Amino acid sequence: MTVEEFRLPDVGEGVAEGELVSWLVSPGDRVEEDQPVAEVETDKALVEVPSSYDGLVEELFVEEGDVVPVGDVIISFRVDEDGAADEADAVETEDADAGATEAPETDAGATDTDATDAEPDATDAEPPTPSGRTFAPPSARRLARELGVDIGAVDGSGPGGRVSEADVRAHAEAADADDGPTVGSADDGPAPKPAPTPADTGSGRKSAVNKRGASESDATDDAAPAPDADAPEPAGRDTTLATPATRKVARELGVDIDDVPTDERRDGEAFVTGEHVRAYAEGSASGGEDGSAPQPKALDLDDTTAATDAATDAEATNVGADETVPYRGVRRTIGKQMERSKYTAPHVTHHDTVAVDALVEAREELKPKAEAAGVSLTYMPFVMKAIVAGLKEYPSLNSELREDDEEIVLKGDYNLGIAVATDAGLMVPVVENVDEKGLFELAEEVSDLASRARDRKITAAEMQGGTFSITNFGAIGGEYATPIINYPETAILGLGAIEERPVARDGEVVAAPTLPLSLSIDHRVIDGAVAAEFANTVMEHLEHPLLLLTQ
């Protein structure tokens, strides 16, 4: 068995770092090659990072929420020579390795509690592996070796008897408290006392990630009696597991997360959720004693009142307090991109409005056929085809200015980026070769890309290669705006809401559906007159949708 370190790979073109949003595995889990082990947010998208190995998860080296440079070690795996060990075989091999390499200095001859008495050998001996298989994560096995504990003699508190680090420490503490020989010593003695529950001991960890050297090897002097298994975890714990979001809630409410009662467990440790924290904060503020309030630790009445008042003051202090949100990931990328665009390309915005009576009628006529084909037909495909018509006539708007080479590249492809508002910020997936696709095909592709962008399932490659962008702020509300160009492109078209507005026709003012347009251009490449002519071409094709058939 060997331990292989896995480094954060290059998850996208030009990506130098990523934020580890969540782990999809835990230490001791069995993984296969290409199985996702983590979700990482880059400055372009949220991506799943697959494993390169078959084996067991050894350690996680990064906390959720940490920003990790590409190439840094984030996780390690225990694999066999072929890279695909069966979990049971891996467990047995680890047990053998533990005895061979980490045996106590004294002569060992003790077995598990069901074994017969063994006579000590004159040479350095090893505690034999129990006949039954022991299920434990590598971190627990490593701690057992450090404490000189036979992992097979530890009573596991996890599902299926799985042994956690807390179980190992509890077993060692029980042996010390009994003043009997440590498991694996040369002296024969009675079997160790049953291990206390994980609530009695702390693992020394403050998070769900096992850091290098994070295991504690010091045991307490006395073993505490085991509490009722159904009772909530007492306040004032040494170790509490919680997600970063839960810890943030605790900080906002001024709550010590180690004081929050809970009866939930993760890997043998107390696990606290956001609901637990809020219930505890509310109980503290009201002084209730229904289980949501803190459990006093040998406090008299005055001390309890003071603790309750302190919690109430902490909560009151946080009312209306500022909230700090990390400026990174997609949000930071948007900011840098907008700053670069605004301060590099001199923007000019051209506004106009087009009457779209015929467009509305054409869409209504095509909707039943689109629905029969399983497609939701919006106005976007019509606008995209009209834009391509304008770009073909005025190619300077489908261009890129390469300043270092002092040249303007007129793009031969028509790849339109569609801005999509997501919880993480604005994303711009790209629809390629718009000139080669029909209305229904465009509608289906736009819907798919937008949906996956909102769900953070879109890839970085699907947001690259755009030659012109569209932003539809009218879907939220509004008529005109001054869109910022998606640099290094040279133009972007903003769409307002299609609504009935006053229109002058034949000397009369009538209500008609109109579409406001806001076209921003890079004035270094595109003149204002060319921008106006491009807008006129787009509007002509929207006023007369039959012209789109020529595209």
XYZ file of C-alpha atoms in Angstrom, residues 107-456:
350
model
C 7.561 -6.929 23.927
C 4.026 -7.402 22.711
C 1.931 -10.465 23.225
C -1.591 -9.324 24.085
C -4.502 -10.092 21.790
C -8.090 -8.831 21.715
C -10.486 -9.482 24.610
C -11.689 -12.805 23.222
C -8.211 -14.278 22.743
C -6.529 -16.706 25.154
C -3.593 -15.665 27.294
C -0.376 -15.398 25.329
C 3.130 -15.775 26.613
C 5.489 -12.906 25.828
C 8.142 -13.603 23.259
C 11.774 -12.805 23.896
C 12.016 -10.898 20.642
C 10.107 -7.804 19.547
C 6.646 -9.135 18.783
C 3.545 -7.569 17.328
C -0.079 -7.661 18.459
C -1.750 -9.972 15.961
C -4.557 -8.591 13.856
C -7.969 -9.707 15.176
C -9.687 -12.349 13.137
C -12.623 -10.012 12.485
C -12.214 -7.038 10.190
C -11.979 -3.610 11.763
C -13.426 -0.683 9.868
C -11.646 2.585 10.584
C -10.420 5.559 8.560
C -6.666 5.943 8.019
C -6.532 8.887 10.450
C -7.891 6.678 13.283
C -5.400 3.935 12.441
C -2.532 6.414 12.434
C -3.620 7.740 15.839
C -3.853 4.169 17.173
C -0.261 3.559 16.117
C 0.840 6.796 17.807
C -0.883 5.820 21.067
C 0.215 2.185 20.906
C -3.398 0.986 20.707
C -4.469 -2.220 18.977
C -7.146 -0.942 16.590
C -8.856 -4.325 16.676
C -9.562 -4.004 20.411
C -11.320 -0.644 20.097
C -15.107 -0.570 20.305
C -16.359 1.477 17.364
C -19.262 3.891 17.880
C -19.935 4.560 14.206
C -22.262 2.756 11.793
C -21.381 -0.925 11.530
C -18.876 -0.592 14.373
C -16.714 1.922 12.477
C -13.890 3.205 14.695
C -13.282 6.950 14.904
C -10.358 8.917 16.329
C -12.452 9.666 19.423
C -12.980 5.928 19.964
C -9.216 5.367 19.849
C -8.560 8.137 22.389
C -11.354 6.896 24.638
C -9.892 3.390 24.563
C -6.442 4.709 25.475
C -7.868 6.848 28.285
C -9.821 3.915 29.676
C -6.648 1.827 29.774
C -4.727 4.604 31.547
C -7.506 5.216 34.068
C -7.608 1.521 34.934
C -3.846 1.641 35.690
C -3.574 -1.601 33.776
C -1.087 -2.520 31.090
C -1.453 -0.714 27.782
C -2.720 -2.858 24.948
C 0.308 -4.497 23.413
C 2.393 -4.506 26.631
C 4.344 -7.535 27.778
C 2.301 -8.053 30.957
C -0.862 -10.113 30.841
C -3.828 -8.375 32.412
C -7.579 -8.009 32.417
C -9.355 -6.794 29.305
C -9.682 -3.005 29.118
C -12.887 -1.371 30.284
C -15.531 -0.613 27.642
C -14.630 2.561 25.788
C -16.571 5.694 26.755
C -18.787 7.262 24.138
C -17.252 9.933 21.902
C -18.965 12.622 23.978
C -16.508 12.000 26.801
C -13.399 12.797 24.815
C -12.276 15.328 22.229
C -10.435 14.620 19.045
C -8.571 17.892 19.088
C -10.032 18.896 15.715
C -12.019 22.052 15.069
C -13.211 21.125 11.617
C -14.130 18.148 9.509
C -10.793 18.279 7.679
C -7.864 16.217 8.942
C -4.812 18.440 8.808
C -1.237 17.181 8.902
C -0.229 16.564 12.490
C -3.685 17.483 13.776
C -4.093 14.320 15.900
C -3.480 14.679 19.638
C -1.523 11.936 21.367
C -2.039 13.066 24.969
C -4.732 11.278 26.953
C -6.496 12.767 29.971
C -5.763 11.456 33.444
C -9.251 10.156 34.225
C -11.939 8.624 32.045
C -15.356 10.217 32.490
C -18.420 7.995 32.854
C -20.421 7.366 29.694
C -23.562 9.535 29.470
C -26.912 8.436 28.159
C -26.554 7.722 24.425
C -29.779 9.605 23.677
C -28.846 12.714 25.656
C -27.713 15.844 23.809
C -24.026 16.606 23.687
C -23.128 18.647 26.810
C -22.038 22.256 26.470
C -18.398 23.253 26.558
C -17.084 20.536 24.238
C -13.495 20.433 23.074
C -14.528 19.478 19.543
C -17.561 20.378 17.447
C -18.032 19.607 13.768
C -19.959 22.131 11.664
C -20.014 23.466 8.122
C -18.449 26.867 7.360
C -21.958 28.310 6.873
C -23.002 27.141 10.347
C -19.880 28.635 11.910
C -20.674 31.915 10.183
C -24.175 31.893 11.719
C -22.630 31.250 15.136
C -20.282 34.199 14.734
C -23.121 36.480 13.640
C -25.215 35.505 16.661
C -22.288 35.725 19.058
C -22.558 32.052 19.991
C -19.702 29.726 20.968
C -20.362 26.722 18.756
C -18.847 24.381 21.375
C -21.664 25.362 23.763
C -24.532 24.486 21.389
C -26.334 21.292 22.511
C -26.774 18.598 19.873
C -27.498 14.895 19.680
C -26.202 14.508 16.114
C -22.896 12.782 15.322
C -20.491 12.770 12.404
C -17.601 10.309 12.598
C -18.215 9.958 16.337
C -18.030 13.714 16.986
C -20.749 16.203 17.903
C -22.231 17.804 14.773
C -24.045 21.159 14.935
C -26.304 22.645 12.255
C -27.471 26.199 11.683
C -30.856 25.329 13.187
C -29.151 24.170 16.391
C -27.257 27.462 16.618
C -30.357 29.601 16.085
C -32.403 27.588 18.569
C -29.622 27.893 21.129
C -29.351 31.667 20.566
C -33.117 32.092 20.947
C -33.139 29.922 24.066
C -30.282 31.916 25.548
C -32.051 35.205 24.863
C -35.309 34.022 26.457
C -33.673 32.094 29.298
C -35.658 28.975 28.348
C -34.795 25.539 29.722
C -36.378 23.336 27.051
C -33.132 21.869 25.790
C -32.288 24.728 23.463
C -30.617 26.750 26.210
C -27.023 26.045 27.267
C -26.317 23.373 29.857
C -24.623 25.059 32.876
C -21.293 23.679 34.024
C -21.370 23.761 37.851
C -22.732 27.322 37.896
C -24.878 28.780 40.623
C -27.981 30.837 39.858
C -26.108 34.122 39.579
C -23.603 32.620 37.138
C -26.403 31.201 34.994
C -28.155 34.573 34.875
C -24.919 36.281 33.910
C -24.310 33.785 31.108
C -27.841 34.302 29.778
C -27.478 38.080 29.915
C -24.151 37.856 28.090
C -25.712 35.788 25.294
C -28.602 38.262 25.052
C -26.206 41.208 24.878
C -24.142 39.446 22.198
C -27.231 38.868 20.075
C -28.417 42.462 20.538
C -24.983 43.773 19.617
C -25.079 41.893 16.302
C -28.450 43.338 15.279
C -27.829 45.587 12.284
C -24.144 44.718 12.170
C -22.278 44.823 8.871
C -21.859 41.561 7.005
C -18.585 40.721 5.281
C -18.805 38.755 2.023
C -15.605 37.351 0.451
C -14.679 39.083 -2.796
C -13.483 36.134 -4.838
C -14.515 33.483 -7.319
C -16.954 34.547 -10.026
C -17.745 37.863 -8.300
C -14.076 38.913 -8.251
C -13.661 37.864 -11.892
C -16.655 39.947 -12.915
C -15.231 42.939 -11.078
C -11.791 42.646 -12.630
C -13.232 42.078 -16.095
C -15.564 45.060 -15.845
C -12.788 47.269 -14.488
C -10.444 46.259 -17.287
C -13.109 46.820 -19.907
C -14.305 50.176 -18.578
C -10.822 51.616 -18.094
C -9.380 50.173 -21.295
C -12.089 50.608 -23.923
C -13.695 54.054 -24.266
C -17.399 53.229 -24.147
C -20.106 54.920 -26.186
C -23.723 53.789 -25.832
C -26.296 54.173 -28.598
C -29.990 53.986 -27.589
C -32.948 53.280 -29.861
C -36.407 51.693 -29.825
C -37.971 49.373 -32.380
C -41.660 48.572 -32.857
C -42.057 44.791 -32.842
C -45.732 44.167 -33.709
C -44.827 41.719 -36.457
C -42.245 39.987 -34.254
C -44.803 39.389 -31.502
C -47.241 37.950 -34.048
C -44.566 35.721 -35.624
C -43.586 34.293 -32.261
C -47.222 33.594 -31.361
C -47.683 31.721 -34.632
C -44.560 29.624 -34.095
C -45.108 28.840 -30.389
C -47.478 25.853 -30.917
C -45.043 24.237 -33.336
C -42.166 24.897 -30.928
C -44.106 23.387 -28.022
C -44.865 20.305 -30.101
C -41.111 19.958 -30.588
C -40.528 20.373 -26.838
C -39.008 23.842 -27.196
C -39.879 27.011 -25.271
C -39.643 29.777 -27.870
C -38.648 33.196 -26.543
C -37.727 36.388 -28.392
C -33.992 35.792 -27.861
C -33.450 33.554 -30.951
C -35.068 36.210 -33.176
C -32.793 38.898 -31.710
C -29.738 36.672 -32.159
C -30.488 36.111 -35.845
C -31.078 39.850 -36.326
C -27.725 40.607 -34.677
C -25.923 38.178 -37.004
C -27.482 40.012 -39.943
C -26.059 43.273 -38.593
C -22.633 41.768 -37.872
C -22.337 40.416 -41.402
C -23.014 43.883 -42.774
C -20.819 45.706 -40.223
C -18.037 43.278 -39.239
C -16.194 45.820 -37.088
C -18.681 45.041 -34.291
C -17.648 41.370 -34.451
C -14.004 42.112 -33.735
C -11.149 42.236 -31.249
C -8.502 44.899 -30.851
C -5.058 43.404 -30.205
C -3.215 46.380 -28.812
C 0.205 44.772 -28.512
C 0.137 43.763 -32.174
C -1.597 46.999 -33.206
C -4.189 45.153 -35.245
C -7.952 44.664 -35.345
C -9.130 41.086 -35.869
C -12.469 40.788 -37.678
C -13.876 37.482 -36.486
C -15.170 34.996 -39.037
C -17.364 33.142 -36.520
C -20.591 34.427 -35.004
C -20.443 33.244 -31.403
C -22.871 35.186 -29.238
C -22.525 35.368 -25.468
C -25.795 35.480 -23.508
C -25.499 37.136 -20.083
C -27.231 35.084 -17.365
C -27.854 36.329 -13.810
C -26.961 33.666 -11.215
C -26.600 33.598 -7.441
C -22.833 33.777 -7.891
C -22.952 36.719 -10.302
C -23.233 37.332 -14.016
C -22.138 34.484 -16.286
C -21.924 34.651 -20.070
C -22.291 31.250 -21.769
C -21.559 31.324 -25.495
C -23.763 30.014 -28.297
C -21.431 29.127 -31.153
C -22.098 29.443 -34.882
C -25.423 31.235 -34.518
C -25.529 31.856 -38.267
C -25.725 28.081 -38.899
C -28.629 27.308 -36.518
C -32.392 27.645 -36.745
C -34.714 29.419 -34.303
C -35.803 26.273 -32.471
C -32.237 25.004 -32.166
C -31.094 28.351 -30.770
C -33.994 28.474 -28.311
C -33.174 25.015 -26.995
C -29.449 25.747 -26.662
C -29.969 29.089 -24.917
C -32.370 27.486 -22.445
C -29.944 24.663 -21.694
C -26.929 26.934 -21.223
C -28.853 29.392 -19.042
C -30.235 26.608 -16.842
C -26.837 25.026 -16.309
C -25.267 28.416 -15.648
C -27.788 29.088 -12.859
C -27.147 25.623 -11.411
C -23.362 26.202 -11.634
